GROMACS .gro file of C-alpha atoms in nm:
model
  276
    1MET     CA    1   0.005  -0.002  -0.015
    2ARG     CA    2   0.274   0.257   0.092
    3LYS     CA    3   0.447   0.200  -0.223
    4GLU     CA    4   0.162   0.224  -0.440
    5SER     CA    5   0.033   0.577  -0.249
    6GLU     CA    6   0.443   0.707  -0.318
    7ARG     CA    7   0.362   0.593  -0.686
    8ALA     CA    8   0.077   0.770  -0.712
    9GLY     CA    9   0.185   1.088  -0.543
   10SER     CA   10   0.526   1.108  -0.777
   11ILE     CA   11   0.244   1.102  -1.053
   12ARG     CA   12   0.042   1.360  -0.946
   13LEU     CA   13   0.403   1.567  -0.823
   14ARG     CA   14   0.523   1.505  -1.208
   15GLY     CA   15   0.160   1.610  -1.373
   16LEU     CA   16   0.174   1.942  -1.133
   17SER     CA   17   0.480   1.931  -1.256
   18GLY     CA   18   0.369   1.976  -1.596
   19ILE     CA   19   0.114   2.227  -1.626
   20VAL     CA   20   0.375   2.428  -1.388
   21PHE     CA   21   0.620   2.405  -1.653
   22ALA     CA   22   0.348   2.486  -1.971
   23VAL     CA   23   0.235   2.754  -1.775
   24ALA     CA   24   0.578   2.884  -1.750
   25CYS     CA   25   0.611   2.861  -2.096
   26ALA     CA   26   0.327   3.025  -2.207
   27ALA     CA   27   0.422   3.320  -1.983
   28MET     CA   28   0.766   3.312  -2.136
   29PRO     CA   29   0.768   3.669  -2.321
   30SER     CA   30   0.927   3.490  -2.624
   31ALA     CA   31   1.314   3.390  -2.531
   32TRP     CA   32   1.206   3.053  -2.614
   33ALA     CA   33   0.985   3.067  -2.826
   34GLN     CA   34   1.163   3.298  -3.137
   35GLN     CA   35   1.459   3.071  -3.085
   36GLY     CA   36   1.451   2.920  -3.471
   37ALA     CA   37   1.189   3.101  -3.579
   38THR     CA   38   1.174   3.326  -3.877
   39CYS     CA   39   1.066   3.702  -3.916
   40GLU     CA   40   0.807   3.628  -4.236
   41LYS     CA   41   0.661   3.982  -4.247
   42PRO     CA   42   0.899   4.263  -4.066
   43VAL     CA   43   0.881   4.577  -4.006
   44TYR     CA   44   1.166   4.777  -3.833
   45LEU     CA   45   1.023   5.001  -3.557
   46THR     CA   46   1.257   5.352  -3.529
   47PHE     CA   47   1.258   5.627  -3.305
   48ASP     CA   48   1.440   5.971  -3.324
   49THR     CA   49   1.488   6.212  -2.998
   50GLY     CA   50   1.238   6.488  -2.908
   51HIS     CA   51   1.170   6.659  -2.526
   52MET     CA   52   1.175   6.280  -2.383
   53GLY     CA   53   0.840   6.342  -2.244
   54VAL     CA   54   0.689   6.001  -2.374
   55ALA     CA   55   1.062   5.798  -2.327
   56PRO     CA   56   0.947   5.615  -2.010
   57LEU     CA   57   0.605   5.547  -2.164
   58VAL     CA   58   0.754   5.368  -2.496
   59ALA     CA   59   1.005   5.212  -2.326
   60ASP     CA   60   0.715   5.044  -2.068
   61VAL     CA   61   0.547   4.949  -2.397
   62LEU     CA   62   0.855   4.797  -2.584
   63LYS     CA   63   0.898   4.535  -2.289
   64ARG     CA   64   0.575   4.451  -2.236
   65GLN     CA   65   0.552   4.399  -2.622
   66ASN     CA   66   0.884   4.231  -2.636
   67VAL     CA   67   0.949   4.425  -2.970
   68ARG     CA   68   1.304   4.586  -3.016
   69VAL     CA   69   1.332   4.885  -3.201
   70THR     CA   70   1.665   5.131  -3.347
   71PHE     CA   71   1.688   5.487  -3.209
   72PHE     CA   72   1.861   5.750  -3.353
   73ALA     CA   73   2.001   5.989  -3.110
   74ALA     CA   74   2.052   6.368  -3.110
   75ALA     CA   75   2.170   6.598  -2.802
   76GLU     CA   76   1.824   6.745  -2.804
   77ARG     CA   77   1.621   7.010  -2.580
   78THR     CA   78   1.388   6.860  -2.285
   79GLN     CA   79   1.121   6.875  -2.050
   80THR     CA   80   1.408   6.788  -1.777
   81ASP     CA   81   1.585   7.154  -1.892
   82GLY     CA   82   1.865   6.922  -2.027
   83ASP     CA   83   1.904   6.722  -2.358
   84SER     CA   84   1.851   6.392  -2.453
   85LEU     CA   85   2.173   6.267  -2.428
   86ASP     CA   86   2.315   6.419  -2.078
   87SER     CA   87   2.378   6.183  -1.765
   88GLN     CA   88   2.013   6.236  -1.633
   89TRP     CA   89   1.909   6.011  -1.947
   90ALA     CA   90   2.204   5.770  -1.951
   91PRO     CA   91   2.096   5.531  -1.745
   92TRP     CA   92   1.743   5.506  -1.939
   93TRP     CA   93   1.964   5.453  -2.235
   94LYS     CA   94   2.142   5.150  -2.080
   95ALA     CA   95   1.837   5.005  -1.999
   96ARG     CA   96   1.700   4.980  -2.364
   97ALA     CA   97   2.062   4.861  -2.449
   98ALA     CA   98   2.092   4.576  -2.203
   99GLU     CA   99   1.732   4.473  -2.309
  100GLY     CA  100   1.865   4.484  -2.687
  101ASN     CA  101   1.812   4.760  -2.906
  102GLU     CA  102   2.007   4.936  -3.148
  103PHE     CA  103   2.142   5.260  -3.150
  104ALA     CA  104   2.273   5.511  -3.443
  105SER     CA  105   2.267   5.905  -3.511
  106HIS     CA  106   2.072   6.153  -3.555
  107THR     CA  107   2.331   6.412  -3.545
  108TYR     CA  108   2.490   6.552  -3.199
  109ASP     CA  109   2.312   6.874  -3.281
  110HIS     CA  110   1.985   6.816  -3.474
  111ALA     CA  111   2.181   6.938  -3.810
  112TYR     CA  112   1.987   7.022  -4.072
  113TRP     CA  113   2.083   7.034  -4.421
  114ARG     CA  114   1.995   7.331  -4.570
  115GLY     CA  115   2.142   7.296  -4.898
  116ASP     CA  116   2.476   7.200  -5.089
  117LEU     CA  117   2.772   7.498  -5.117
  118LYS     CA  118   2.915   7.471  -5.470
  119GLY     CA  119   3.288   7.343  -5.547
  120VAL     CA  120   3.473   7.081  -5.607
  121GLU     CA  121   3.510   7.026  -5.196
  122PRO     CA  122   3.189   6.878  -5.098
  123GLY     CA  123   3.025   7.153  -4.823
  124PHE     CA  124   2.674   7.251  -4.688
  125ARG     CA  125   2.492   7.480  -4.489
  126ILE     CA  126   2.371   7.337  -4.154
  127LYS     CA  127   2.127   7.467  -3.947
  128PRO     CA  128   2.122   7.317  -3.622
  129SER     CA  129   1.805   7.309  -3.378
  130ALA     CA  130   1.965   7.194  -3.085
  131GLY     CA  131   2.258   7.258  -2.889
  132THR     CA  132   2.464   7.668  -2.834
  133PHE     CA  133   2.397   7.767  -3.160
  134ALA     CA  134   2.036   7.606  -3.262
  135GLY     CA  135   1.853   7.861  -3.498
  136ARG     CA  136   2.187   7.993  -3.677
  137GLU     CA  137   2.267   7.855  -3.987
  138PHE     CA  138   2.621   7.764  -4.077
  139THR     CA  139   2.869   7.674  -4.350
  140TRP     CA  140   3.035   7.262  -4.283
  141SER     CA  141   3.278   7.100  -4.440
  142ALA     CA  142   3.264   6.733  -4.543
  143ALA     CA  143   3.479   6.658  -4.217
  144GLU     CA  144   3.248   6.911  -3.971
  145TYR     CA  145   2.929   6.736  -4.112
  146CYS     CA  146   3.098   6.387  -3.974
  147ALA     CA  147   3.210   6.484  -3.711
  148ASN     CA  148   2.872   6.605  -3.567
  149ILE     CA  149   2.727   6.209  -3.673
  150GLY     CA  150   3.058   6.107  -3.515
  151LYS     CA  151   3.002   6.290  -3.180
  152ALA     CA  152   2.649   6.152  -3.127
  153SER     CA  153   2.740   5.802  -3.213
  154GLU     CA  154   3.085   5.822  -2.921
  155ARG     CA  155   2.858   5.944  -2.688
  156LEU     CA  156   2.540   5.664  -2.696
  157ALA     CA  157   2.872   5.424  -2.659
  158LEU     CA  158   3.012   5.580  -2.404
  159ILE     CA  159   2.603   5.568  -2.191
  160THR     CA  160   2.448   5.284  -2.328
  161GLY     CA  161   2.825   5.047  -2.319
  162LYS     CA  162   2.705   4.924  -2.653
  163LYS     CA  163   2.876   4.981  -2.957
  164PRO     CA  164   2.582   5.211  -3.181
  165LEU     CA  165   2.578   5.147  -3.586
  166PRO     CA  166   2.724   5.247  -3.845
  167LEU     CA  167   2.387   5.495  -3.968
  168PHE     CA  168   2.216   5.821  -3.930
  169ARG     CA  169   1.934   5.966  -3.993
  170ALA     CA  170   1.962   6.339  -4.046
  171PRO     CA  171   1.688   6.534  -3.931
  172GLY     CA  172   1.357   6.577  -4.109
  173GLY     CA  173   1.554   6.335  -4.365
  174LYS     CA  174   1.670   6.598  -4.552
  175THR     CA  175   2.011   6.512  -4.766
  176SER     CA  176   2.100   6.556  -5.079
  177PRO     CA  177   2.391   6.336  -5.266
  178ARG     CA  178   2.671   6.503  -5.220
  179LEU     CA  179   2.561   6.467  -4.825
  180LEU     CA  180   2.533   6.109  -4.817
  181ALA     CA  181   2.867   5.997  -4.993
  182ALA     CA  182   3.022   6.233  -4.767
  183ALA     CA  183   2.904   6.074  -4.429
  184LYS     CA  184   2.922   5.746  -4.617
  185ALA     CA  185   3.255   5.825  -4.682
  186CYS     CA  186   3.311   5.825  -4.325
  187GLY     CA  187   3.143   5.557  -4.197
  188PHE     CA  188   2.779   5.614  -4.160
  189GLU     CA  189   2.476   5.470  -4.427
  190HIS     CA  190   2.145   5.693  -4.397
  191VAL     CA  191   1.837   5.572  -4.315
  192GLY     CA  192   1.525   5.746  -4.431
  193TRP     CA  193   1.198   5.546  -4.395
  194ALA     CA  194   0.909   5.394  -4.605
  195PRO     CA  195   0.637   5.629  -4.687
  196ALA     CA  196   0.327   5.453  -4.488
  197GLY     CA  197   0.619   5.429  -4.224
  198PHE     CA  198   0.586   5.773  -4.130
  199LEU     CA  199   0.372   5.719  -3.810
  200GLY     CA  200   0.278   6.096  -3.819
  201ASP     CA  201   0.365   6.193  -3.432
  202GLU     CA  202   0.473   6.591  -3.539
  203LEU     CA  203   0.198   6.628  -3.749
  204PRO     CA  204  -0.073   6.924  -3.605
  205SER     CA  205  -0.318   6.639  -3.395
  206GLU     CA  206  -0.568   6.894  -3.491
  207LYS     CA  207  -0.574   6.752  -3.866
  208PHE     CA  208  -0.426   6.449  -3.765
  209SER     CA  209  -0.588   6.273  -3.532
  210ASN     CA  210  -0.442   5.969  -3.337
  211GLU     CA  211  -0.752   5.746  -3.490
  212LYS     CA  212  -0.720   5.869  -3.847
  213LEU     CA  213  -0.294   5.805  -3.792
  214LEU     CA  214  -0.341   5.506  -3.647
  215ALA     CA  215  -0.620   5.332  -3.899
  216GLN     CA  216  -0.367   5.476  -4.178
  217ALA     CA  217  -0.086   5.312  -4.080
  218LEU     CA  218  -0.272   4.962  -3.965
  219GLU     CA  219  -0.399   4.971  -4.357
  220ASN     CA  220  -0.118   5.088  -4.514
  221ILE     CA  221   0.256   4.941  -4.372
  222ARG     CA  222   0.421   4.665  -4.583
  223PRO     CA  223   0.673   4.394  -4.449
  224GLY     CA  224   0.988   4.548  -4.473
  225ASP     CA  225   0.876   4.907  -4.432
  226ILE     CA  226   1.080   5.112  -4.190
  227LEU     CA  227   0.890   5.314  -3.955
  228VAL     CA  228   0.980   5.678  -3.779
  229ALA     CA  229   0.833   5.782  -3.461
  230HIS     CA  230   1.001   6.033  -3.172
  231LEU     CA  231   1.055   6.036  -2.777
  232GLY     CA  232   0.814   6.398  -2.751
  233ILE     CA  233   0.751   6.638  -2.994
  234TRP     CA  234   0.741   6.992  -2.840
  235SER     CA  235   0.409   7.101  -3.142
  236ARG     CA  236   0.150   6.812  -3.144
  237LYS     CA  237  -0.126   6.950  -2.911
  238ASP     CA  238  -0.238   6.577  -2.821
  239PRO     CA  239   0.068   6.346  -2.820
  240TRP     CA  240   0.090   6.014  -3.038
  241ALA     CA  241   0.256   5.751  -2.815
  242PRO     CA  242   0.043   5.743  -2.527
  243ALA     CA  243  -0.262   5.724  -2.755
  244ASN     CA  244  -0.130   5.470  -3.062
  245LEU     CA  245   0.193   5.323  -3.024
  246GLU     CA  246   0.107   4.966  -2.808
  247PRO     CA  247  -0.205   4.964  -3.066
  248LEU     CA  248  -0.008   4.965  -3.357
  249ILE     CA  249   0.216   4.702  -3.237
  250VAL     CA  250  -0.070   4.462  -3.162
  251GLY     CA  251  -0.225   4.599  -3.474
  252LEU     CA  252   0.079   4.464  -3.651
  253LYS     CA  253   0.139   4.107  -3.441
  254ALA     CA  254  -0.229   4.060  -3.553
  255LYS     CA  255  -0.225   4.094  -3.925
  256GLY     CA  256   0.145   3.860  -3.909
  257PHE     CA  257   0.417   4.147  -3.860
  258CYS     CA  258   0.717   4.093  -3.683
  259PHE     CA  259   0.950   4.337  -3.552
  260GLU     CA  260   1.296   4.350  -3.597
  261THR     CA  261   1.625   4.618  -3.574
  262LEU     CA  262   1.798   4.770  -3.856
  263ARG     CA  263   2.074   4.549  -3.760
  264GLN     CA  264   1.882   4.256  -3.943
  265HIS     CA  265   1.734   4.456  -4.230
  266PRO     CA  266   1.853   4.328  -4.556
  267GLN     CA  267   1.939   4.675  -4.691
  268TYR     CA  268   2.164   4.747  -4.432
  269ARG     CA  269   2.318   4.377  -4.284
  270ALA     CA  270   2.621   4.368  -4.520
  271TRP     CA  271   2.712   4.752  -4.458
  272ILE     CA  272   2.702   4.660  -4.043
  273ALA     CA  273   2.885   4.368  -4.091
  274SER     CA  274   3.169   4.533  -4.285
  275HIS     CA  275   3.196   4.823  -4.038
  276PRO     CA  276   3.241   4.614  -3.698
   0.00000   0.00000   0.00000
């Protein structure tokens, strides 16, 4: 009787262990589930810096949804009376690195290309919107523009402990063939976004409601698209991220999309691999 009782108890324990294991696996975000899985309908969500007011919310959503993104960072003015790459925000960036996100430059001074200069040597009219000289227009050589790209990349490496990707995004996506060639010559490939990937968080909410932007994105985004949003836009009265970020991710997942960083993007994989 005692052996039968022990055997029955052992069976019950094994059954209970199996149930606990199954529940644990079901609750596991994706570390096990995604091993060996292929992403057949990838999209590439990217964030540019901004006033950082929605940065904590963005981080919470990405963690909850187990989504990795690529951040393009500049030292932009924040709601905390500093800039988005200062020591106050350093722990936030380091935590994003620990979660497996990727980083790249948005130029340190959020420097807008305004035009090419005539001449044999490449030169550009540049207007920073951040930093000491924000709002003033300057003439920069190719080397000066490259230095500003590199400064943001170096700062990201310092505060995250992770080497940024050899990519950059020009503010506003404004470039010229000469600017792109100059940046590529100093080791930085430019990244834009797909037309449907413009999520509209910098548009006026009076004309472009969050509901309209979400419906538009879910209808038009296609596999392979690079998506762009920001970590806070000063001008938009009804912020986009609190209303739309999680519904967008959930909605795209429901349509069979999966999320990858630009490290996996077929257009940039070889470039990244050749610039370790």
